[in-house]
Coordinates of C-alpha atoms (C1' of nucleotides) in Angstrom, one line a residue:
Chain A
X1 CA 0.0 0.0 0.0
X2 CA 2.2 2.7 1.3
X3 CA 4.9 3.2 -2.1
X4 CA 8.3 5.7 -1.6
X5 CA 7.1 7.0 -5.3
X6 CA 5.8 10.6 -5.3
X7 CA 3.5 10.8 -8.2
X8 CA 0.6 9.5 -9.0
X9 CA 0.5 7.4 -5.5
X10 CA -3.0 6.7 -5.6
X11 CA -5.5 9.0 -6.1
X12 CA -8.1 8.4 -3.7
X13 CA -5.3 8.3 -0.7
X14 CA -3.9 11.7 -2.7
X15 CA -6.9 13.3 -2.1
X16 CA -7.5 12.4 1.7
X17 CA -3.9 13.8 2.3
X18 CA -4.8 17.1 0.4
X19 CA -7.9 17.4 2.5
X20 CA -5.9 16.4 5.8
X21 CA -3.2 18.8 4.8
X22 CA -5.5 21.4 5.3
X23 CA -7.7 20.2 8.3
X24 CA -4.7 19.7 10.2
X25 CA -3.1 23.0 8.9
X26 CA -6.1 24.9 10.1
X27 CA -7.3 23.2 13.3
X28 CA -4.3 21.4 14.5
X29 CA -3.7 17.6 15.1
X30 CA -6.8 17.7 18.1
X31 CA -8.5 19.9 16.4
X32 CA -9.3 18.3 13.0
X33 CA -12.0 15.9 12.8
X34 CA -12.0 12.8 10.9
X35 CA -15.8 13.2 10.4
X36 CA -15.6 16.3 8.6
X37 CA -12.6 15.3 6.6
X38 CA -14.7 12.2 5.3
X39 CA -17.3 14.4 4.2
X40 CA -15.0 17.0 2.3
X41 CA -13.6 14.2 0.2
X42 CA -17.0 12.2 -0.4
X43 CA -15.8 9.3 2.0
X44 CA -17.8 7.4 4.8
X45 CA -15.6 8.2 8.0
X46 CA -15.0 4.4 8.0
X47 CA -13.4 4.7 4.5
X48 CA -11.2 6.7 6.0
X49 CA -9.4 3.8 8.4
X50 CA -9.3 1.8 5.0
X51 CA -7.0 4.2 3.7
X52 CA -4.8 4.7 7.0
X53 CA -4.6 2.8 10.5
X54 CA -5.0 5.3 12.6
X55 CA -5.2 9.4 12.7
X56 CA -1.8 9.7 13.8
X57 CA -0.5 7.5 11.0
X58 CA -3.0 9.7 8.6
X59 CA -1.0 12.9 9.8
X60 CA 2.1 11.2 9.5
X61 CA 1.8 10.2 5.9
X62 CA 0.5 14.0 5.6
X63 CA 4.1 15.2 6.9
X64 CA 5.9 12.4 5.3
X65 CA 4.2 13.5 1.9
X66 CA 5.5 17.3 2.4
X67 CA 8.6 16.9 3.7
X68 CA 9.5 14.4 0.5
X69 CA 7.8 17.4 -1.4
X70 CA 10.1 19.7 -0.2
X71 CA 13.1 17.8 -0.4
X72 CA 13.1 16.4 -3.7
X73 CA 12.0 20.1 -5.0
X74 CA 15.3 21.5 -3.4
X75 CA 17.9 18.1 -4.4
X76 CA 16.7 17.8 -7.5
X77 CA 17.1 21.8 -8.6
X78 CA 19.5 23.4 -6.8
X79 CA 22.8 23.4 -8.3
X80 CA 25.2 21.3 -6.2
X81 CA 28.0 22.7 -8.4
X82 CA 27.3 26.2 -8.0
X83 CA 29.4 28.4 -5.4
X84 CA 28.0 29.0 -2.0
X85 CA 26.1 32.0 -2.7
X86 CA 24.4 30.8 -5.2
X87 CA 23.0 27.8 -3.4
X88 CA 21.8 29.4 -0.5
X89 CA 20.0 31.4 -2.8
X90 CA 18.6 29.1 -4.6
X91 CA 17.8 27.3 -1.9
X92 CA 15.9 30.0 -0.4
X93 CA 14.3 31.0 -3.5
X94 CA 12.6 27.4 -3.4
X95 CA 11.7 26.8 0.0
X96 CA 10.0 30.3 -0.3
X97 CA 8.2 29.1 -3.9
X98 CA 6.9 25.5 -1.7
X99 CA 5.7 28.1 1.2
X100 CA 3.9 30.3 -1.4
X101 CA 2.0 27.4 -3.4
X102 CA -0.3 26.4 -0.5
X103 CA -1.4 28.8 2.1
X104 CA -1.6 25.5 4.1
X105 CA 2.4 24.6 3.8
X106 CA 3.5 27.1 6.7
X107 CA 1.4 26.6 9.2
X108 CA 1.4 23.0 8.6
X109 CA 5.2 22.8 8.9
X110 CA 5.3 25.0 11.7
X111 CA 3.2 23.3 13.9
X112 CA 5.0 20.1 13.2
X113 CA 8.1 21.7 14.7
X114 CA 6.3 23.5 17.8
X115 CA 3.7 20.7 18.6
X116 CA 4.5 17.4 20.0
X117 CA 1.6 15.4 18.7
X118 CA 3.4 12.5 17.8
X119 CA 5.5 12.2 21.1
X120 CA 1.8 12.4 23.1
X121 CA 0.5 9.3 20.3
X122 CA 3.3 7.4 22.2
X123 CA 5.8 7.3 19.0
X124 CA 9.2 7.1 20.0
X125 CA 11.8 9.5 18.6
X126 CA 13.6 7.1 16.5
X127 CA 10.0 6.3 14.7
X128 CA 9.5 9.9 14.0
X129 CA 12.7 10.5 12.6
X130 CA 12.1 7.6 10.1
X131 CA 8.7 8.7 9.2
X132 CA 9.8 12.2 7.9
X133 CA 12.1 13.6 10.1
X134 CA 15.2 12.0 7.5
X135 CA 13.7 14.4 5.1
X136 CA 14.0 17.7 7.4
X137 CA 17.6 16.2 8.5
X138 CA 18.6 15.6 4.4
X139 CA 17.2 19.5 4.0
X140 CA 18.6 21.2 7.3
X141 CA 22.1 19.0 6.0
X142 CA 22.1 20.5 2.6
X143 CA 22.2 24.2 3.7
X144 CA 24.4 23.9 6.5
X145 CA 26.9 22.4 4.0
X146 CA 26.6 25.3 1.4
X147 CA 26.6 27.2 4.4
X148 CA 30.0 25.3 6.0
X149 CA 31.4 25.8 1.7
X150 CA 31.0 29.3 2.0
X151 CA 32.8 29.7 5.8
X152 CA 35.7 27.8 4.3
X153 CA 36.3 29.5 1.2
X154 CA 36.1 33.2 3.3
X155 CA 33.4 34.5 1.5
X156 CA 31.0 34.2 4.5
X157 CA 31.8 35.6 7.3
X158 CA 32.4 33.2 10.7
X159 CA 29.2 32.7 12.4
X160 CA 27.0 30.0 14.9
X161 CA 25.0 28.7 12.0
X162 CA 22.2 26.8 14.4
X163 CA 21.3 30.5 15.1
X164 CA 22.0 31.8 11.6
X165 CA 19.6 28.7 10.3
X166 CA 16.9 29.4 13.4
X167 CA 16.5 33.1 12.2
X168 CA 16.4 32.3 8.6
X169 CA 13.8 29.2 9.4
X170 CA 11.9 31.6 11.5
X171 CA 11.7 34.5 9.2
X172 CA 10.8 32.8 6.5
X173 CA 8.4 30.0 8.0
X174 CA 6.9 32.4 10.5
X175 CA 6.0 34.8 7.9
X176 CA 4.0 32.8 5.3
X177 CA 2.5 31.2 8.5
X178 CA 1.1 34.4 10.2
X179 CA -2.0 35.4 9.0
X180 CA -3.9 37.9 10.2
X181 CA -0.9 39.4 11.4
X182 CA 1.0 39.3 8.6
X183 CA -1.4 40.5 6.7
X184 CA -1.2 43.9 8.7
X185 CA 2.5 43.7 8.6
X186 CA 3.2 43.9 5.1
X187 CA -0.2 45.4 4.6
X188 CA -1.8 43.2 1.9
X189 CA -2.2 39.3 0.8
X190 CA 0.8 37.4 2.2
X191 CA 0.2 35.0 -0.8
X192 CA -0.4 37.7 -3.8
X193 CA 3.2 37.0 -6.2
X194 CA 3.9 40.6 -6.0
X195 CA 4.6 40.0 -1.8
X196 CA 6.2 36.4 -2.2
X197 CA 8.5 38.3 -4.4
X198 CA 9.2 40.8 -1.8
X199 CA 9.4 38.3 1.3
X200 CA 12.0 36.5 -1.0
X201 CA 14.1 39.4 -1.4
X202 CA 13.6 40.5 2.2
X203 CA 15.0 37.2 3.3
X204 CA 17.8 37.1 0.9
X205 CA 18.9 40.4 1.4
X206 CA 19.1 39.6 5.7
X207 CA 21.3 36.6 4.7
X208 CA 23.4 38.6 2.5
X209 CA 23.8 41.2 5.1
X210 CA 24.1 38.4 7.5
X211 CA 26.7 36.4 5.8
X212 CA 28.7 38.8 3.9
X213 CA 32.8 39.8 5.0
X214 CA 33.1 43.3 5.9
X215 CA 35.1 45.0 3.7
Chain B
X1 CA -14.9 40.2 38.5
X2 CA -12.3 41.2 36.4
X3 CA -10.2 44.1 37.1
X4 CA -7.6 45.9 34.9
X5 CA -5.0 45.5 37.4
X6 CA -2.0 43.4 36.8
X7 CA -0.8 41.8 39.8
X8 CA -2.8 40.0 42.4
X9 CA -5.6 40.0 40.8
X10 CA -7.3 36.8 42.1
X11 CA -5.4 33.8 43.3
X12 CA -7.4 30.9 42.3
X13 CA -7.9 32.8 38.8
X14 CA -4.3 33.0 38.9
X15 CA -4.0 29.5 39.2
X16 CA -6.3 28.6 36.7
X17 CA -4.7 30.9 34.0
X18 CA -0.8 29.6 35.0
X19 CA -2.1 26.5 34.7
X20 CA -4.0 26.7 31.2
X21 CA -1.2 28.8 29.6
X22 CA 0.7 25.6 29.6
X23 CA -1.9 23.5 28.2
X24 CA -3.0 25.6 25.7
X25 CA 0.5 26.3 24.8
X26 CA 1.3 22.7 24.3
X27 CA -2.2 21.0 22.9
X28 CA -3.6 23.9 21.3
X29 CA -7.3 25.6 22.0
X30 CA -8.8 22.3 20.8
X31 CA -6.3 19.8 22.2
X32 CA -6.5 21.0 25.9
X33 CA -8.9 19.5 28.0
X34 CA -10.7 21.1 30.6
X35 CA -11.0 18.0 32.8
X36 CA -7.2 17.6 32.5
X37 CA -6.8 21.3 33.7
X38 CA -9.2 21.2 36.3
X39 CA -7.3 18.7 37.8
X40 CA -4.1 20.1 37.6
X41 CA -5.5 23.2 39.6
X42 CA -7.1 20.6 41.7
X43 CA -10.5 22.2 41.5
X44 CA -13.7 20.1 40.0
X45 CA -14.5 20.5 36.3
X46 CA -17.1 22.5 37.3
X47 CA -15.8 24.7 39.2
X48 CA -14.0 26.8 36.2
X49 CA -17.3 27.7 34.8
X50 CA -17.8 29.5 37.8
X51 CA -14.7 31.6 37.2
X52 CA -14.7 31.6 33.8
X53 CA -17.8 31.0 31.8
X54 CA -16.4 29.4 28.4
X55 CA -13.6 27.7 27.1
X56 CA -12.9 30.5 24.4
X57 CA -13.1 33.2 27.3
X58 CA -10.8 31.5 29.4
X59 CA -8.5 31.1 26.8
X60 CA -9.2 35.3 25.9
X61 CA -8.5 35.2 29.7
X62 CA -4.9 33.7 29.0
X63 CA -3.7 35.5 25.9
X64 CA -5.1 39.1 27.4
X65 CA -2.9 38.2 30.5
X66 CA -0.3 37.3 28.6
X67 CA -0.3 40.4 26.1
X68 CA -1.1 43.1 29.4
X69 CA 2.3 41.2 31.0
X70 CA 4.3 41.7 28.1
X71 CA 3.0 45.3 27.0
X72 CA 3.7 46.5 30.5
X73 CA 7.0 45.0 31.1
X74 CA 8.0 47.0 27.8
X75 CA 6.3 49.6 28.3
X76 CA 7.6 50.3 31.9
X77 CA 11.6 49.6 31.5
X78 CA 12.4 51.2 27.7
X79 CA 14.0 54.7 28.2
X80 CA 11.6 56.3 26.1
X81 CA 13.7 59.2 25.7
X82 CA 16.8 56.9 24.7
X83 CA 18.3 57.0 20.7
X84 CA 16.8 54.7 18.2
X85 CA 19.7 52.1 18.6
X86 CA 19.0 51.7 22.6
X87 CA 15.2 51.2 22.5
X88 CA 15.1 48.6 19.5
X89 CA 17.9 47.1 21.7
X90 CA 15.9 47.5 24.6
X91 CA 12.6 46.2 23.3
X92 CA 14.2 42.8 22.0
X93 CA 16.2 42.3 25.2
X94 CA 12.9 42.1 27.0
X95 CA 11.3 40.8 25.2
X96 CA 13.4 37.8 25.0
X97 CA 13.7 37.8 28.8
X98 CA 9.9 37.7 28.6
X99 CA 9.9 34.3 26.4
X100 CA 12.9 33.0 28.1
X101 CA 11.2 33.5 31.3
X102 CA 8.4 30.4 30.5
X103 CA 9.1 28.4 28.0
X104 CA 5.4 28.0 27.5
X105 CA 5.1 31.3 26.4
X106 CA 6.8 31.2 22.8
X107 CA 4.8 28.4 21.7
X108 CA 1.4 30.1 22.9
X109 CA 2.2 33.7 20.9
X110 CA 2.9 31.9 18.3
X111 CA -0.5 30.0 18.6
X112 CA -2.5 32.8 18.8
X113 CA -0.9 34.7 15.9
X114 CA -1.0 30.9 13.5
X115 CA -4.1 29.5 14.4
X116 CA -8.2 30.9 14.5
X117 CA -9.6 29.8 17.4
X118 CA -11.8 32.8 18.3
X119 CA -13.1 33.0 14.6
X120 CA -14.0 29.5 14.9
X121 CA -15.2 30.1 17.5
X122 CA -17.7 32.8 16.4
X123 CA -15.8 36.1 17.7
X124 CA -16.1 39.2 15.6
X125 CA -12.3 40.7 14.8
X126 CA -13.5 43.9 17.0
X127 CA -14.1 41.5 20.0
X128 CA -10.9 40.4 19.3
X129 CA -9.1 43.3 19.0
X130 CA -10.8 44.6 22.2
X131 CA -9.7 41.7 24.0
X132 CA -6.0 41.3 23.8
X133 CA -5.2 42.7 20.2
X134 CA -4.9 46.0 21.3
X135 CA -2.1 45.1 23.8
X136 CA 0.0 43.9 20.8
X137 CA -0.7 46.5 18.7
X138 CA 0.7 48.8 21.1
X139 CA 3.6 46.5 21.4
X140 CA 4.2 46.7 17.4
X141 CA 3.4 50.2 17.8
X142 CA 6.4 50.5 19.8
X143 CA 8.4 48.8 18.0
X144 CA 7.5 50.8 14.8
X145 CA 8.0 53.9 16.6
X146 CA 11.6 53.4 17.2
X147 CA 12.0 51.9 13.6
X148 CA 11.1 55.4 12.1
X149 CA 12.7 57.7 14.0
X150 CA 15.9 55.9 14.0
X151 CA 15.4 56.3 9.2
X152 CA 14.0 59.8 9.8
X153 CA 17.2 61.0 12.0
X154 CA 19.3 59.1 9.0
X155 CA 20.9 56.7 11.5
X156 CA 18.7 53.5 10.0
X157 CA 18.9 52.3 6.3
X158 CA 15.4 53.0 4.9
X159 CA 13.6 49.6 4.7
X160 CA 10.0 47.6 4.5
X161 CA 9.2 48.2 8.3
X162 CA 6.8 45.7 7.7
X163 CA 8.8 42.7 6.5
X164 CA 11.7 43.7 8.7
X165 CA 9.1 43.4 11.6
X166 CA 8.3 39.9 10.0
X167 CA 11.6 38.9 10.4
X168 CA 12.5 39.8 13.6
X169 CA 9.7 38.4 15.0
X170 CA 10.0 35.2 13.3
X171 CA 13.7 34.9 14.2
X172 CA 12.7 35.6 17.9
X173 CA 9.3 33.6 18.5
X174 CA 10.1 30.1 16.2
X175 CA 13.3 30.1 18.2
X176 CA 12.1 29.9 21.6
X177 CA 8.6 28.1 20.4
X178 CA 11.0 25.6 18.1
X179 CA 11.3 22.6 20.5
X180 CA 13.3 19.3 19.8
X181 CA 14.1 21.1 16.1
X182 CA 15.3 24.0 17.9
X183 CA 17.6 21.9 20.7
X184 CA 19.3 20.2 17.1
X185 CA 20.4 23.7 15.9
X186 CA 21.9 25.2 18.7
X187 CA 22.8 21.8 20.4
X188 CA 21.1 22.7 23.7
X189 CA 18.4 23.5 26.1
X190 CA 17.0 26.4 24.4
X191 CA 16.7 27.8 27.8
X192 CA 19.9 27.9 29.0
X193 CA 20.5 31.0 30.1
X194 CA 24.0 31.1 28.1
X195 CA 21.5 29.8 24.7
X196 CA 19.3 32.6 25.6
X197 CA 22.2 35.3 25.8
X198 CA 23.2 34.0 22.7
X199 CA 20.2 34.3 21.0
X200 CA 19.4 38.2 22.2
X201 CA 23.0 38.6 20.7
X202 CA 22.2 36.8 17.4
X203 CA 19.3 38.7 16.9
X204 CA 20.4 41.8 18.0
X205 CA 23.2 41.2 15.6
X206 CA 20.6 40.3 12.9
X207 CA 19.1 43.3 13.5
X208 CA 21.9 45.8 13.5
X209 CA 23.4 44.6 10.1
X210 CA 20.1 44.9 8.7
X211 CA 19.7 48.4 9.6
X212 CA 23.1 50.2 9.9
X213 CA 24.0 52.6 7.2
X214 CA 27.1 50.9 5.1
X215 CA 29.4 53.6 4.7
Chain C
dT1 C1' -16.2 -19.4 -13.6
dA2 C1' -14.7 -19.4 -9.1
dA3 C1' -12.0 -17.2 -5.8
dT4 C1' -9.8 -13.3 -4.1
dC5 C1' -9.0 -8.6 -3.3
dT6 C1' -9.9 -3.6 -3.2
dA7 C1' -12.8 0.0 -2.0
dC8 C1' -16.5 1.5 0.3
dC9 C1' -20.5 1.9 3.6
dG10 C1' -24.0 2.0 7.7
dA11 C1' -24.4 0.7 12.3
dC12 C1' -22.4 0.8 16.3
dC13 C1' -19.1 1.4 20.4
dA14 C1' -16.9 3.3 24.7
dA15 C1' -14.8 7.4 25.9
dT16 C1' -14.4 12.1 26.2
dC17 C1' -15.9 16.6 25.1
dG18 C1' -17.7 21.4 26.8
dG19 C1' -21.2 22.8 29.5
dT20 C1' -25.6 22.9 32.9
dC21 C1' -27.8 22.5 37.3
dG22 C1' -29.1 22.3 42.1
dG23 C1' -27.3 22.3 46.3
dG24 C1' -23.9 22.7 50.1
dT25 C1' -20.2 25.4 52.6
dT26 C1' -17.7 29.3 53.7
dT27 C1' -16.8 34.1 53.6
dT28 C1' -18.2 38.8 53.3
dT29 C1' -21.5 42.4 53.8
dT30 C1' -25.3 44.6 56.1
Chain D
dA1 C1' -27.3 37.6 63.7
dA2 C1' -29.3 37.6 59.2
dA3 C1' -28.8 38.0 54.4
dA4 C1' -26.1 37.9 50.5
dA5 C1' -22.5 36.7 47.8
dA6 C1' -18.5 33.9 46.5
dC7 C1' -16.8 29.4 46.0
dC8 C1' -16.9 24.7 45.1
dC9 C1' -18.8 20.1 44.1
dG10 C1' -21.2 15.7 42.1
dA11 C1' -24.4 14.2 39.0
dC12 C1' -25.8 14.7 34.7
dC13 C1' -26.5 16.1 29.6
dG14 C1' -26.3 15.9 24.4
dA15 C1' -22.9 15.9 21.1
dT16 C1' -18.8 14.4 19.1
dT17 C1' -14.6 11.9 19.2
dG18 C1' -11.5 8.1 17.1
dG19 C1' -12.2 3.6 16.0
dT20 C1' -14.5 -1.4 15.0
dC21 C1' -17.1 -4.7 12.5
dG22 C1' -19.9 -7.2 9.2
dG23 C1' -21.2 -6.9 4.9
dT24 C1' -21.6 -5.6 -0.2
dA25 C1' -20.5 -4.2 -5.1
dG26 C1' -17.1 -4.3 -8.5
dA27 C1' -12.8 -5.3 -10.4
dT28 C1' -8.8 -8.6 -10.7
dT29 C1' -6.7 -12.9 -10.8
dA30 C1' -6.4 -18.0 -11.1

DNA sequence: TAATCTACCGACCAATCGGTCGGGTTTTTT
DNA sequence: AAAAAACCCGACCGATTGGTCGGTAGATTA
């Protein structure tokens, strides 16, 4: 049943994992009821357990799904050849583009960092990191190393990158996750292109300050 | 019943509200039960109804605490005559003590900015505001405050206020909300009081880079 | 064609949810 | 001392929760 392809998995399961994606972006892992996702797909509730065991398991393959998303988006077209810069850039430039797709993506990420909904369903740590926490690792991995490439070759400047990566993650997560608040912020649609545009230059520009030597 | 004033305002209240900040905080509006709470208070279920007469109003109860705490310890200890430079510096020391201080406090600003509770739960955005949203506006309002005097008395770069506002607060709040993910990057208790120095210098840093005139 | 498997459903379950109600006890006010 | 108000409780409520089970229609395989 459960494949490691990403397309064209199976449709029906597809389209209980779009509609959980929301739920659970919305209203949380407590909050999102199993009776209402049934009835936005077209399901009986009991169709749902068909699909997946349990919820838990349901919102892991939700996670597991998005996480692969995101990975494979950034391995397969980011330039592992490119210089440092450019990478992180890109890099950026792509996790941003994921974010701005699905107003869902954010929150949905976010909470799976803050909450602990899977440590409460009694899964241990090393079953979390198998479900989709390898994908997170593979992603947090791949910018640390551009990060490490540019350190080494001098053209970033020295500097604690679990706090450089926190602000960055935060800036960027945080902002396409804040809603109402956002909204007032930046004074407009957080999702219209014209303000992805601008969040992703915001965010490069506070990692090129960030990184950049001193002249 | 309830009063404007801050500080001893009703023990058992008090208790109630200590006590629901954390749940809230870790399960979300939805995921906290009110059984659990009441017997972590050691009162009877019932018994919070008589102090509080929903579950949305108590949680109002929480966040308007929480924002009036926060608003006031700003508002009281910034040197409101100080330059630009000292009362951003100021304002995101404090507020850093404020999150450092519980470390259930991160993860519940965050939840209140991410998730729709009250508009679930049938509030009108006026209620809302009129509740605990002016508290934060004032805090922003602050915060803005400094931001322009410091470009009109030339000693900021001119920027988005708006997205730099993003930032920061994403940098500040995912950090200290970020949990296990958080603990990975800066390989520690993210409450350490040597993390938490760390992290008022990071973003302090973060934020002096992105504003200082290059010459 | 017979057997198997996939997908789906309605009926049902125990448990928990937020919330109500009537009454008892203690403290404060008059 | 009497009245009122504040505080707390157990019993109870309808609704909803995640989840089970037996069965059926249709496609697939042997």
């Amino acid at each position: 049943m459960r494949e490691a392809a990403v397309v064209a998995r199976h449709p029906t399961q597809d389209r209980i994992l779009d509609e959980a994606e929301r739920l659970f972006a919305h209203h949380g892992f407590a909050g999102a009821s199993l009776q209402e996702l049934a009835e936005r797909v077209g399901l009986s509730k009991s169709s749902l357990f068909h699909h997946f065991p349990t919820k838990i398991e349901l919102y892991a393959a939700v996670l597991e799904r998005l996480f692969e998303h995101l990975w494979i988006s950034i391995e397969s077209r980011v330039d592992r050849q490119a210089g440092p810069w450019t990478r992180v850039g890109q890099t950026i430039d792509l996790l941003i583009d994921f974010l701005a797709e699905r107003p869902t993506t954010a929150k949905l990420l976010l909470r799976s960092m803050i909450e602990r909904d899977f440590e409460d369903a009694g899964l241990t740590p090393e079953e979390l990191r198998e479900r989709h926490g390898q994908y997170l690792a593979r992603i947090i991995q791949f910018f640390i190393q551009a990060l490490q490439d540019g350190t080494n070759a001098g053209v970033f400047r020295p500097q604690h990158i679990g706090h450089f990566i926190q602000s960055v993650v935060g800036a960027t997560l945080f902002h396409f996750a804040s809603g109402n608040f956002g909204e007032e912020m930046i004074d407009g649609d957080l999702y219209a292109p014209k303000n992805v545009a601008a969040r992703k230059e915001e965010v490069k520009n506070f990692i090129r300050l960030g990184l950049e030597e001193r002249k």
